[in-house]
Short mmCIF file of C-alpha atoms in Angstrom, two decimals:
data_model
loop_
_atom_site.label_atom_id
_atom_site.label_comp_id
_atom_site.label_asym_id
_atom_site.label_seq_id
_atom_site.Cartn_x
_atom_site.Cartn_y
_atom_site.Cartn_z
CA MET A 1 -33.02 1.45 -23.09
CA SER A 2 -29.97 -0.53 -22.55
CA LYS A 3 -26.50 0.37 -23.75
CA ARG A 4 -23.39 -1.85 -24.47
CA SER A 5 -20.16 -0.84 -22.91
CA GLY A 6 -16.80 -2.33 -23.63
CA GLY A 7 -18.65 -6.35 -24.02
CA VAL A 8 -20.41 -5.60 -21.31
CA GLU A 9 -24.22 -5.05 -20.85
CA TYR A 10 -25.62 -2.83 -18.01
CA SER A 11 -28.42 -0.45 -17.68
CA ALA A 12 -28.70 2.96 -19.93
CA PHE A 13 -27.54 6.22 -18.17
CA ASN A 14 -31.66 6.60 -18.07
CA ILE A 15 -34.41 4.72 -16.35
CA SER A 16 -34.38 0.96 -17.46
CA LEU A 17 -36.93 -0.57 -18.99
CA ILE A 18 -37.70 -2.92 -15.54
CA THR A 19 -38.17 0.51 -13.30
CA LEU A 20 -39.91 2.05 -16.11
CA LEU A 21 -42.69 -1.35 -16.60
CA ALA A 22 -42.93 -1.74 -13.04
CA ILE A 23 -43.31 2.76 -12.41
CA ALA A 24 -46.41 2.28 -15.31
CA LEU A 25 -47.64 -0.62 -13.22
CA ILE A 26 -47.80 0.94 -10.17
CA GLY A 27 -48.79 4.28 -12.39
CA VAL A 28 -51.75 2.01 -13.27
CA PHE A 29 -52.80 0.54 -10.43
CA SER A 30 -52.33 4.54 -8.11
CA LEU A 31 -55.15 5.76 -10.35
CA PHE A 32 -57.74 2.72 -10.43
CA ALA A 33 -57.15 3.16 -7.01
CA ILE A 34 -58.78 6.88 -7.00
CA TYR A 35 -61.06 6.53 -9.68
CA GLN A 36 -62.29 3.88 -6.86
CA GLY A 37 -61.87 6.43 -4.60
CA PHE A 38 -64.10 8.50 -6.18
CA GLN A 39 -66.76 6.24 -7.06
CA SER A 40 -67.26 5.10 -3.54
CA TYR A 41 -67.33 9.01 -2.39
CA ASN A 42 -70.24 9.40 -4.92
CA ASN A 43 -71.61 6.33 -2.72
CA ARG A 44 -71.20 8.12 0.43
CA GLU A 45 -69.10 4.89 1.71
CA MET A 46 -66.08 7.65 3.20
CA GLU A 47 -64.05 4.61 5.16
CA GLN A 48 -63.84 2.82 1.63
CA ALA A 49 -63.04 6.09 -0.41
CA TYR A 50 -60.62 7.10 2.29
CA TYR A 51 -58.63 3.96 1.85
CA TYR A 52 -58.12 3.43 -1.97
CA MET A 53 -57.82 7.52 -1.90
CA LEU A 54 -54.70 5.93 0.62
CA ILE A 55 -53.42 3.43 -1.67
CA GLY A 56 -53.45 5.84 -4.73
CA ILE A 57 -51.71 8.14 -2.78
CA PHE A 58 -49.70 5.68 -1.43
CA GLY A 59 -48.28 4.49 -5.49
CA PHE A 60 -47.88 8.07 -6.49
CA ALA A 61 -45.75 8.73 -3.72
CA THR A 62 -43.44 5.19 -5.01
CA MET A 63 -43.35 6.43 -8.71
CA GLY A 64 -42.07 10.08 -7.24
CA PHE A 65 -39.68 8.24 -5.52
CA MET A 66 -38.69 5.71 -8.06
CA PHE A 67 -38.23 8.53 -10.54
CA PHE A 68 -36.45 11.11 -9.00
CA ARG A 69 -34.19 8.15 -7.66
CA SER A 70 -33.02 7.41 -11.15
CA LYS A 71 -32.71 11.05 -11.53
CA THR A 72 -30.53 11.89 -9.37
CA LEU A 73 -27.79 8.57 -10.67
CA VAL A 74 -28.36 10.19 -14.11
CA LYS A 75 -26.94 13.54 -12.38
CA ASN A 76 -23.98 12.12 -10.47
CA LYS A 77 -22.33 9.93 -13.36
CA LEU A 78 -19.99 12.83 -13.97
CA ASP A 79 -18.59 15.70 -11.45
CA LEU A 80 -15.21 16.02 -13.13
CA PRO A 81 -13.98 18.89 -10.03
CA LYS A 82 -13.34 21.87 -10.80
CA ALA A 83 -10.77 24.60 -9.45
CA GLU A 84 -9.34 28.07 -10.20
CA VAL A 85 -5.36 27.71 -9.98
CA LEU A 86 -3.75 31.05 -10.03
CA THR A 87 -0.40 32.04 -10.84
CA THR A 88 1.74 35.09 -8.92
CA ILE A 89 4.48 36.91 -11.11
CA GLU A 90 5.55 39.16 -9.02
CA CYS A 91 9.75 41.45 -10.67
CA LYS A 92 12.48 41.31 -7.82
CA LYS A 93 13.82 44.01 -9.41
CA CYS A 94 9.88 47.10 -9.09
CA GLY A 95 8.65 44.97 -7.40
CA TYR A 96 5.52 44.84 -9.45
CA LYS A 97 2.94 42.18 -8.99
CA ILE A 98 0.67 40.18 -11.40
CA VAL A 99 -2.32 37.27 -9.91
CA ARG A 100 -3.79 36.48 -13.21
CA LYS A 101 -4.73 32.39 -14.15
CA PHE A 102 -3.39 29.48 -14.48
CA GLU A 103 -1.98 28.97 -18.29
CA ARG A 104 -0.21 25.96 -19.28
CA GLY A 105 3.66 27.12 -18.85
CA ASP A 106 3.84 28.70 -15.52
CA TYR A 107 5.68 26.73 -13.11
CA ILE A 108 6.61 27.73 -9.88
CA PHE A 109 10.10 30.37 -10.08
CA LYS A 110 9.91 30.30 -14.40
CA ASN A 111 11.49 33.48 -14.36
CA ASP A 112 12.21 34.31 -18.43
CA ILE A 113 8.54 36.74 -18.47
CA ALA A 114 9.65 40.52 -18.36
CA CYS A 115 8.17 43.35 -16.79
CA SER A 116 5.90 45.86 -18.41
CA LYS A 117 6.86 48.67 -15.41
CA CYS A 118 10.69 48.10 -15.90
CA ASP A 119 14.24 45.94 -17.25
CA GLY A 120 13.86 43.27 -15.38
CA MET A 121 13.32 39.23 -14.74
CA MET A 122 9.71 38.44 -13.42
CA THR A 123 9.40 35.09 -12.01
CA ILE A 124 6.19 32.41 -10.39
CA THR A 125 6.25 33.04 -7.06
CA ARG A 126 3.54 31.23 -6.50
CA VAL A 127 0.81 29.31 -8.04
CA HIS A 128 -2.08 27.22 -6.18
CA ARG A 129 -5.49 26.31 -6.45
CA LYS A 130 -8.04 29.96 -4.70
CA LYS A 131 -8.07 28.84 -0.96
CA LYS A 132 -11.91 28.02 0.49
CA THR A 133 -14.02 30.00 1.66
CA GLU A 134 -15.86 28.89 4.71
CA LYS A 135 -19.17 28.23 3.44
CA GLU A 136 -17.21 25.31 1.35
CA LEU A 137 -14.81 24.53 4.12
CA GLU A 138 -18.23 23.74 6.52
CA LYS A 139 -19.85 21.94 3.67
CA GLU A 140 -16.59 19.67 3.59
CA PHE A 141 -16.34 19.29 7.97
CA SER A 142 -19.97 17.90 7.47
CA ASN A 143 -19.26 15.76 4.68
CA THR A 144 -17.07 14.40 6.92
CA TRP A 145 -19.02 14.04 10.30
CA GLN A 146 -22.07 12.40 8.29
CA SER A 147 -20.28 9.99 7.33
CA MET B 1 -43.00 -29.03 16.64
CA GLU B 2 -43.59 -25.80 14.80
CA SER B 3 -41.37 -24.31 11.70
CA THR B 4 -40.76 -20.01 12.00
CA SER B 5 -42.46 -19.43 8.78
CA THR B 6 -45.64 -21.07 10.73
CA ALA B 7 -44.73 -19.10 13.82
CA VAL B 8 -44.43 -15.83 11.88
CA ILE B 9 -47.38 -16.11 9.96
CA LYS B 10 -49.54 -16.90 12.73
CA LEU B 11 -48.15 -14.24 14.60
CA PHE B 12 -48.69 -11.62 12.57
CA LEU B 13 -52.26 -12.61 11.94
CA GLN B 14 -52.28 -12.08 15.46
CA VAL B 15 -51.07 -8.68 15.11
CA GLY B 16 -53.66 -8.43 11.77
CA GLN B 17 -56.74 -9.00 14.40
CA LEU B 18 -56.22 -5.76 15.91
CA PHE B 19 -57.26 -4.24 12.66
CA GLN B 20 -60.48 -4.43 12.30
CA THR B 21 -61.88 -6.14 9.36
CA ASP B 22 -65.60 -4.23 8.41
CA ASN B 23 -65.21 -3.97 5.05
CA GLU B 24 -63.59 -5.47 2.11
CA ILE B 25 -61.20 -2.55 1.19
CA GLN B 26 -59.57 -3.46 5.15
CA THR B 27 -59.39 -7.48 4.63
CA ILE B 28 -56.76 -6.97 1.18
CA ILE B 29 -54.72 -4.79 3.57
CA GLN B 30 -54.54 -6.63 5.94
CA ILE B 31 -53.89 -9.61 3.29
CA ILE B 32 -51.35 -7.42 1.15
CA PHE B 33 -49.43 -5.96 4.80
CA SER B 34 -49.30 -9.88 6.27
CA LEU B 35 -48.62 -11.38 2.52
CA SER B 36 -45.50 -8.67 2.74
CA PHE B 37 -44.06 -9.71 5.63
CA ILE B 38 -43.81 -12.89 5.14
CA LEU B 39 -42.38 -12.67 0.88
CA TYR B 40 -39.54 -10.65 3.39
CA ILE B 41 -39.05 -13.71 5.22
CA PHE B 42 -37.51 -15.94 2.30
CA TYR B 43 -37.04 -13.15 -0.30
CA ALA B 44 -34.78 -9.78 2.67
CA GLN B 45 -31.28 -11.45 1.57
CA ARG B 46 -32.15 -11.11 -2.51
CA ILE B 47 -33.80 -7.36 -2.02
CA GLN B 48 -31.04 -6.34 0.44
CA THR B 49 -28.37 -7.99 -2.35
CA MET B 50 -30.75 -6.59 -5.72
CA THR B 51 -30.03 -2.36 -3.32
CA MET B 52 -27.05 -2.87 -3.64
CA LEU B 53 -25.68 -3.71 -7.38
CA ARG B 54 -28.25 -1.46 -7.81
CA GLN B 55 -25.49 1.23 -5.56
CA VAL B 56 -22.45 -0.44 -7.32
CA GLU B 57 -23.54 -0.24 -10.46
CA GLY B 58 -24.84 4.02 -10.19
CA THR B 59 -20.85 4.25 -8.84
CA LEU B 60 -20.00 2.17 -11.89
CA ARG B 61 -21.68 4.21 -14.58
CA LYS B 62 -19.42 7.46 -12.45
CA VAL B 63 -16.20 5.30 -12.69
CA LYS B 64 -17.22 4.44 -16.28
CA ALA B 65 -17.41 8.05 -17.20
CA LEU B 66 -13.62 9.70 -15.73
CA ARG B 67 -12.31 6.65 -16.79
CA ASP B 68 -13.46 7.48 -19.93
CA GLU B 69 -12.91 11.47 -19.09
CA GLY B 70 -9.85 10.40 -18.61
CA ARG B 71 -8.68 8.14 -21.95
CA GLN B 72 -10.20 11.47 -24.23
CA VAL B 73 -7.95 14.00 -21.33
CA SER B 74 -4.69 12.59 -23.29
CA ILE B 75 -5.46 11.96 -26.12
CA GLN B 76 -6.55 15.34 -26.58
CA THR B 77 -3.57 16.82 -24.63
CA ILE B 78 -0.80 14.47 -27.05
CA LYS B 79 -2.25 15.85 -29.35
CA GLU B 80 -1.94 19.12 -28.29
CA ILE B 81 1.72 18.89 -27.03
CA GLY B 82 3.68 16.21 -28.68
CA LYS B 83 1.78 17.00 -32.60
CA PRO B 84 1.82 13.51 -33.62
CA GLU B 85 1.63 12.33 -36.71
CA LYS B 86 -0.76 9.22 -36.32
CA ASP B 87 -3.56 9.68 -34.13
CA PRO B 88 -2.06 8.14 -30.66
CA THR B 89 -5.37 6.24 -29.35
CA PRO B 90 -4.75 3.29 -29.91
CA GLY B 91 -1.92 3.78 -28.43
CA VAL B 92 -2.74 5.43 -25.98
CA GLU B 93 -5.65 2.56 -25.35
CA ARG B 94 -1.95 -0.55 -25.01
CA PHE B 95 -0.65 2.51 -22.28
CA MET B 96 -4.14 1.99 -20.44
CA GLU B 97 -4.01 -1.57 -20.79
CA SER B 98 -0.93 -2.34 -20.06
CA PHE B 99 -0.02 -3.92 -16.18
CA LEU B 100 3.32 -4.63 -14.34
CA ILE B 101 4.25 -7.88 -12.01
CA THR B 102 5.52 -7.71 -8.53
CA PRO B 103 8.49 -10.37 -8.29
CA THR B 104 7.10 -13.60 -6.29
CA SER B 105 8.15 -12.81 -2.20
CA MET B 106 7.99 -16.34 -1.56
CA ASP B 107 12.06 -16.09 -0.73
CA PRO B 108 12.27 -12.52 0.30
CA ALA B 109 15.63 -12.29 -0.40
CA GLY B 110 17.13 -9.46 -2.66
CA ILE B 111 12.88 -8.62 -3.63
CA VAL B 112 14.13 -4.52 -3.67
CA ASP B 113 16.68 -5.18 -6.18
CA LYS B 114 14.27 -7.14 -7.78
CA PHE B 115 11.79 -5.03 -7.66
CA GLU B 116 13.67 -1.56 -8.63
CA GLN B 117 14.65 -3.90 -12.35
CA LEU B 118 11.33 -4.25 -12.64
CA LEU B 119 10.18 -0.53 -11.57
CA ASN B 120 13.19 0.63 -14.02
CA THR B 121 12.15 -1.95 -17.26
CA ARG B 122 9.11 -0.32 -16.68
CA GLU B 123 9.82 3.47 -16.62
CA GLU B 124 11.74 3.02 -19.38
CA THR B 125 9.43 1.65 -21.85
CA PHE B 126 6.33 4.31 -20.11
CA GLU B 127 9.19 6.75 -21.43
CA ALA B 128 9.69 5.32 -24.47
CA GLU B 129 5.91 4.81 -25.51
CA VAL B 130 5.24 8.54 -24.18
CA LYS B 131 7.89 9.85 -26.84
CA ALA B 132 6.72 7.88 -29.45
CA LEU B 133 3.50 8.99 -28.96
CA ALA B 134 4.44 12.70 -28.57
CA PRO B 135 7.52 13.42 -30.91
CA ALA B 136 7.12 17.21 -30.02
CA ALA B 137 6.84 17.20 -26.70
CA SER B 138 10.10 18.60 -23.62
CA ASP B 139 11.84 16.34 -21.71
CA SER B 140 10.00 17.90 -19.35
CA GLU B 141 6.01 17.44 -21.39
CA ILE B 142 7.59 13.84 -21.37
CA ASP B 143 7.35 13.64 -17.86
CA THR B 144 4.16 15.58 -17.49
CA LEU B 145 2.60 13.51 -19.95
CA GLU B 146 3.47 9.82 -18.62
CA ASN B 147 2.18 11.19 -15.33
CA LEU B 148 -1.47 11.92 -17.00
CA LEU B 149 -1.46 8.82 -18.45
CA GLU B 150 -0.62 6.69 -15.76
CA ALA B 151 -3.81 8.87 -14.10
CA ALA B 152 -5.56 6.99 -16.69
CA LEU B 153 -4.36 4.16 -16.10
CA ALA B 154 -5.06 3.89 -12.67
CA LEU B 155 -9.02 5.08 -12.92
CA ASN B 156 -9.51 2.03 -16.03
CA VAL B 157 -7.94 -0.08 -13.67
CA TYR B 158 -10.56 1.66 -11.20
CA TYR B 159 -13.27 0.71 -13.28
CA LYS B 160 -12.45 -2.53 -14.11
CA VAL B 161 -11.63 -4.38 -10.58
CA ILE B 162 -15.38 -2.77 -10.21
CA ARG B 163 -17.48 -3.94 -12.95
CA HIS B 164 -15.66 -7.13 -11.36
CA TYR B 165 -17.09 -7.94 -8.55
CA TYR B 166 -20.03 -6.14 -10.17
CA LEU B 167 -21.02 -8.70 -12.97
CA LEU B 168 -19.44 -11.26 -10.39
CA GLY B 169 -22.75 -10.24 -7.77
CA LYS B 170 -24.50 -10.22 -11.01
CA LYS B 171 -24.16 -13.90 -12.24
CA THR B 172 -24.18 -14.41 -8.05
CA MET B 173 -26.05 -13.03 -6.07
CA ASN B 174 -24.13 -14.06 -3.91
CA ILE B 175 -24.33 -10.97 -1.00
CA TYR B 176 -20.86 -11.97 0.00
CA VAL B 177 -19.01 -11.02 -3.17
CA ILE B 178 -21.35 -7.95 -3.59
CA LEU B 179 -20.61 -6.89 -0.09
CA GLN B 180 -16.95 -7.33 -0.74
CA ILE B 181 -16.95 -4.34 -3.27
CA HIS B 182 -20.27 -2.31 -1.41
CA MET B 183 -18.87 -2.55 1.95
CA VAL B 184 -15.35 -0.63 0.42
CA LEU B 185 -17.35 1.78 -1.93
CA PRO B 186 -16.97 4.68 -0.49
CA LEU B 187 -13.10 5.02 0.23
CA ILE B 188 -12.34 3.72 -3.67
CA MET B 189 -15.06 6.00 -4.69
CA ARG B 190 -12.43 9.08 -2.86
CA GLU B 191 -8.57 7.52 -3.97
CA ILE B 192 -10.83 7.39 -7.91
CA GLU B 193 -11.37 11.46 -7.02
CA ALA B 194 -9.02 12.51 -6.76
CA TYR B 195 -6.79 10.80 -10.28
CA SER B 196 -10.21 12.43 -11.43
CA ALA B 197 -7.99 15.99 -10.08
CA ALA B 198 -4.74 15.04 -11.60
CA LEU B 199 -6.51 14.11 -14.41
CA LEU B 200 -6.37 18.60 -14.94
CA ALA B 201 -3.63 19.05 -12.60
CA PHE B 202 -1.53 16.93 -15.14
CA LYS B 203 -3.00 18.66 -18.74
CA GLN B 204 -1.86 21.50 -17.74
CA GLY B 205 0.86 20.81 -16.15
CA MET B 206 0.10 21.75 -12.40
CA PRO B 207 2.20 21.53 -9.33
CA ILE B 208 -0.17 19.39 -6.98
CA GLY B 209 -0.58 18.35 -3.60
CA ASP B 210 2.48 16.06 -3.35
CA GLY B 211 4.19 18.70 -4.37
CA VAL B 212 4.40 19.98 -0.81
CA GLY B 213 7.87 18.23 -0.11
CA ALA B 214 9.86 19.42 -3.18
CA LEU B 215 8.22 22.73 -3.11
CA THR B 216 9.84 22.88 0.02
CA ALA B 217 13.31 22.16 -1.17
CA ALA B 218 12.93 24.36 -4.17
CA LYS B 219 13.01 27.32 -1.57
CA LEU B 220 15.73 26.35 -0.05
CA MET B 221 17.83 26.02 -3.27
CA HIS B 222 16.09 28.72 -5.34
CA GLY B 223 19.07 31.32 -5.95
CA GLN B 224 21.99 28.48 -5.79
CA GLN B 225 23.88 26.48 -8.17
CA TRP B 226 21.67 23.44 -9.04
CA ARG B 227 23.56 20.02 -10.67
CA ARG B 228 21.81 16.76 -11.23
CA ILE B 229 23.09 13.62 -9.46
CA ALA B 230 21.38 11.09 -10.34
CA LYS B 231 18.18 10.03 -12.68
CA GLU B 232 16.62 13.13 -12.48
CA THR B 233 17.49 14.57 -9.40
CA VAL B 234 19.32 17.90 -8.52
CA ALA B 235 21.49 19.31 -5.65
CA ALA B 236 22.50 22.53 -4.78
CA GLU B 237 24.45 23.38 -2.37
CA GLY B 238 24.04 26.29 -0.17
CA SER B 239 24.56 27.11 3.55
CA PHE B 240 22.46 28.47 7.22
CA GLU B 241 23.98 29.40 10.38
CA GLY B 242 27.71 28.17 9.86
CA ARG B 243 26.61 24.82 8.88
CA LYS B 244 26.45 23.85 5.16
CA ILE B 245 23.42 22.89 3.91
CA LEU B 246 22.76 19.71 0.59
CA VAL B 247 19.44 20.03 -0.93
CA MET B 248 17.83 17.83 -3.22
CA LYS B 249 14.94 17.23 -4.90
CA ALA B 250 13.13 16.36 -7.99
CA GLU B 251 14.49 17.62 -11.72
CA GLY B 252 11.38 19.89 -12.55
CA PRO B 253 9.06 21.56 -14.00
CA GLY B 254 8.32 18.13 -15.39
CA GLY B 255 5.79 15.33 -12.90
CA THR B 256 8.84 13.50 -11.81
CA VAL B 257 9.68 12.13 -8.61
CA GLY B 258 13.28 11.17 -8.76
CA LYS B 259 16.21 8.71 -7.67
CA PRO B 260 15.95 10.28 -4.39
CA GLY B 261 17.75 6.97 -3.15
CA ASP B 262 19.94 6.92 -5.00
CA ALA B 263 21.42 10.60 -4.16
CA ILE B 264 21.78 10.24 -0.75
CA ARG B 265 23.31 7.72 -1.04
CA ILE B 266 25.78 9.89 -3.45
CA LEU B 267 26.18 12.64 -1.19
CA LEU B 268 26.98 11.10 1.64
CA GLU B 269 29.62 9.11 -0.59
CA GLU B 270 30.57 12.70 -1.61
CA HIS B 271 31.03 14.60 1.73
CA LYS B 272 31.46 10.83 3.86
CA ASP B 273 31.66 12.32 7.35
CA GLU B 274 30.83 15.79 7.29
CA VAL B 275 26.95 14.64 7.12
CA LYS B 276 25.51 14.66 10.31
CA ALA B 277 21.64 14.70 9.84
CA ILE B 278 19.96 13.65 6.97
CA ILE B 279 15.44 16.12 7.18
CA MET B 280 13.22 14.72 4.32
CA VAL B 281 10.40 16.40 3.66
CA ASP B 282 7.07 15.44 2.28
CA ALA B 283 3.35 14.60 2.39
CA ALA B 284 2.04 13.02 4.66
CA GLY B 285 -1.72 11.50 4.97
CA LYS B 286 -4.06 12.87 6.88
CA LEU B 287 -6.46 11.72 10.20
CA GLU B 288 -10.11 12.85 9.79
CA GLY B 289 -10.24 15.72 11.27
CA GLU B 290 -6.96 16.78 11.33
CA MET B 291 -6.13 20.28 9.57
CA ASN B 292 -5.39 20.30 5.62
CA GLY B 293 -1.53 21.46 5.36
CA GLU B 294 -0.32 20.95 9.25
CA VAL B 295 2.88 20.85 9.57
CA ALA B 296 4.58 17.78 12.24
CA GLU B 297 7.45 16.73 13.20
CA GLY B 298 8.98 12.65 13.87
CA ILE B 299 11.61 10.51 13.13
CA GLY B 300 12.39 7.40 9.85
CA ALA B 301 12.42 8.47 6.14
CA ALA B 302 9.21 10.24 4.90
CA ILE B 303 8.84 8.65 1.45
CA GLY B 304 5.78 6.66 0.41
CA GLY B 305 5.72 5.11 -3.47
CA THR B 306 6.89 0.99 -3.73
CA GLY B 307 9.04 1.44 -0.79
CA VAL B 308 12.05 0.58 -2.87
CA GLU B 309 12.75 4.30 -2.49
CA LYS B 310 12.71 3.80 1.28
CA PHE B 311 14.98 0.68 1.47
CA ARG B 312 17.75 2.37 -0.28
CA ILE B 313 17.51 6.20 1.27
CA GLU B 314 17.48 3.36 5.25
CA GLU B 315 20.42 1.53 3.48
CA ALA B 316 22.38 4.07 2.78
CA ALA B 317 21.75 5.36 6.19
CA LYS B 318 22.69 2.88 8.54
CA ASP B 319 25.61 2.62 6.57
CA PHE B 320 26.87 6.13 7.42
CA ASN B 321 25.31 5.94 10.47
CA VAL B 322 23.37 8.90 9.96
CA PRO B 323 20.51 10.31 11.55
CA LEU B 324 17.05 10.87 9.79
CA TYR B 325 14.27 13.86 11.17
CA ALA B 326 11.37 13.52 9.09
CA VAL B 327 8.50 16.75 7.91
CA ALA B 328 5.53 15.67 7.48
CA ILE B 329 2.71 18.14 5.74
CA LYS B 330 -0.51 17.12 6.54
CA GLN B 331 -3.21 16.89 3.33
CA ASP B 332 -6.33 15.33 2.42
CA ILE B 333 -5.92 12.06 -0.17
CA SER B 334 -8.66 13.59 -1.98
CA ALA B 335 -5.56 16.88 -2.59
CA VAL B 336 -2.57 15.02 -3.25
CA VAL B 337 -2.30 14.79 -6.62
CA ALA B 338 -4.99 17.21 -6.74
CA PRO B 339 -4.46 21.34 -8.08
CA LEU B 340 -1.64 22.91 -5.41
CA GLU B 341 -4.34 24.69 -3.19
CA GLU B 342 -3.95 28.07 -1.29
CA GLU B 343 -3.29 26.15 2.82
CA LEU B 344 -0.86 23.11 1.52
CA PHE B 345 1.35 25.73 -0.72
CA GLU B 346 1.68 28.37 3.09
CA ALA B 347 2.07 25.22 4.69
CA THR B 348 6.02 24.72 3.09
CA ASP B 349 6.83 28.00 4.45
CA LYS B 350 6.31 26.57 7.64
CA ALA B 351 8.60 23.66 6.48
CA VAL B 352 11.43 25.71 5.31
CA GLU B 353 11.05 26.82 8.99
CA ALA B 354 10.86 23.57 11.00
CA VAL B 355 13.34 22.67 8.69
CA LYS B 356 15.71 25.14 10.06
CA ARG B 357 14.94 24.50 13.47
CA ILE B 358 15.85 20.54 13.13
CA VAL B 359 18.89 22.17 11.72
CA ASN B 360 19.55 24.73 14.33
CA GLU B 361 18.79 21.50 17.23
CA LYS B 362 20.14 18.70 16.19
CA THR B 363 23.62 19.95 14.69
CA LYS B 364 27.08 22.08 15.32
CA GLU B 365 28.40 24.66 13.13
CA GLY B 366 30.39 23.66 10.33
CA GLU B 367 28.86 20.53 10.63
CA THR B 368 26.75 19.39 6.94
CA VAL B 369 22.85 18.31 6.56
CA ILE B 370 21.52 16.81 3.39
CA VAL B 371 17.76 18.24 3.54
CA ALA B 372 15.86 16.16 0.93
CA GLY B 373 12.24 17.20 -0.79
CA ILE B 374 10.21 14.27 -1.23
CA GLY B 375 7.23 13.87 -3.90
CA ASN B 376 6.43 14.93 -7.85
CA THR B 377 7.69 17.93 -8.66
CA VAL B 378 5.04 18.72 -11.32
CA GLY B 379 5.34 22.94 -12.23
CA ILE B 380 8.28 23.63 -8.74
CA ALA B 381 11.21 23.49 -11.14
CA GLN B 382 13.50 24.60 -8.69
#
């Protein structure tokens, strides 16, 4: 369950062996506690049944926490940002304007693009990311505020 | 005298008496409860150390993935643009492991010249290596590829430093070793995320947040005749309300910052006593709570980096007794090397207005002003 990378060994991208063993152990004990709980309930020992059930449920909750925490780490392993970049091209002669997605080779003030409406040449006047929405800005602010 | 642990045990046993032990299960729970506290007394620091190690490990995994992505993107882009005959992978790996030894500061006299010489050698070596890796790339593409490889190199350094502290902490299980990296991790992660955004920008040759200074200058010099005055640096002459405006910026659209220090000195030497003000426009880090794209004005040389160019500009301004004015376009660290945001693009219009106002307020008709647009000009021509 471990991966060798760059000559250094550390836990794999999924749950480590120790965590897995711990989860399994807690699972066995929790199941046993629940079983004991039912036994006590059948014997009309309500107080004991209540404690056994509590231990069992607590054990399963711990298992869930350990499992999903490891899952979150796996999910966070690659988070390359994505950005929608737009290019605005304008013809100075006829005023024709195009806004399209950025393509490799675009740059601000590039002026060798033929206009499709007249015989003039078009110039790239703007290259930038799309403006953030209110929601994104709000999220950014709340993240900053929390940190 | 009772030891602390005995006292604590007694305390918990007394607390435990609050619970009635009518049956065996309650007794077991009470023992577990008491034991867990006793264990915590002796192992609290170890548990905390292990928790921190786990958090560092999670971050390390993420950084490793980003470092690998940086390496992969670099190789792929070199193959696409440079059309190399050989596999560029060993060359990229060698580049990612390269380093610079800064000059000693025990005797600081002349350190700027020494540092500049080292930086020039580094720049020339990088350029030659990228040219060899990507023979079909144009000059501006080579500049941008160099930037891409530098972003990959930075991610590699971050990864190796975090890994160093993680492994050292694991080896020694010393909380203070792990604490050092754990404390600064959120701040380091912001820088790492910024560099990962740079991969996208440099891969495609998009303008970046740091280019706002160059873009402001480009807007002022667009449509005018420009000439190369220093290495990868251009200047154009224009006029505004009776003043002569000398605008300079790095030569775009390749990814370079040029040599603004040399360029300003050359312009001052050419125009000697005519120049009455130098206005520098650059991107500046914003504080939390400030708006992205806020434009602020101040005094001094608005330029970051190693400090060599700043020193050269301040020296030139002092030699010719010309005041330095600064226009800063505020932005978050995550925006500096990421594709240019619309707010920042629009802020350059405000910066142009600020420059014009400073020209009007600080100089008279017939005088000359130098406007220096500082920053990486990737994706921005002139």
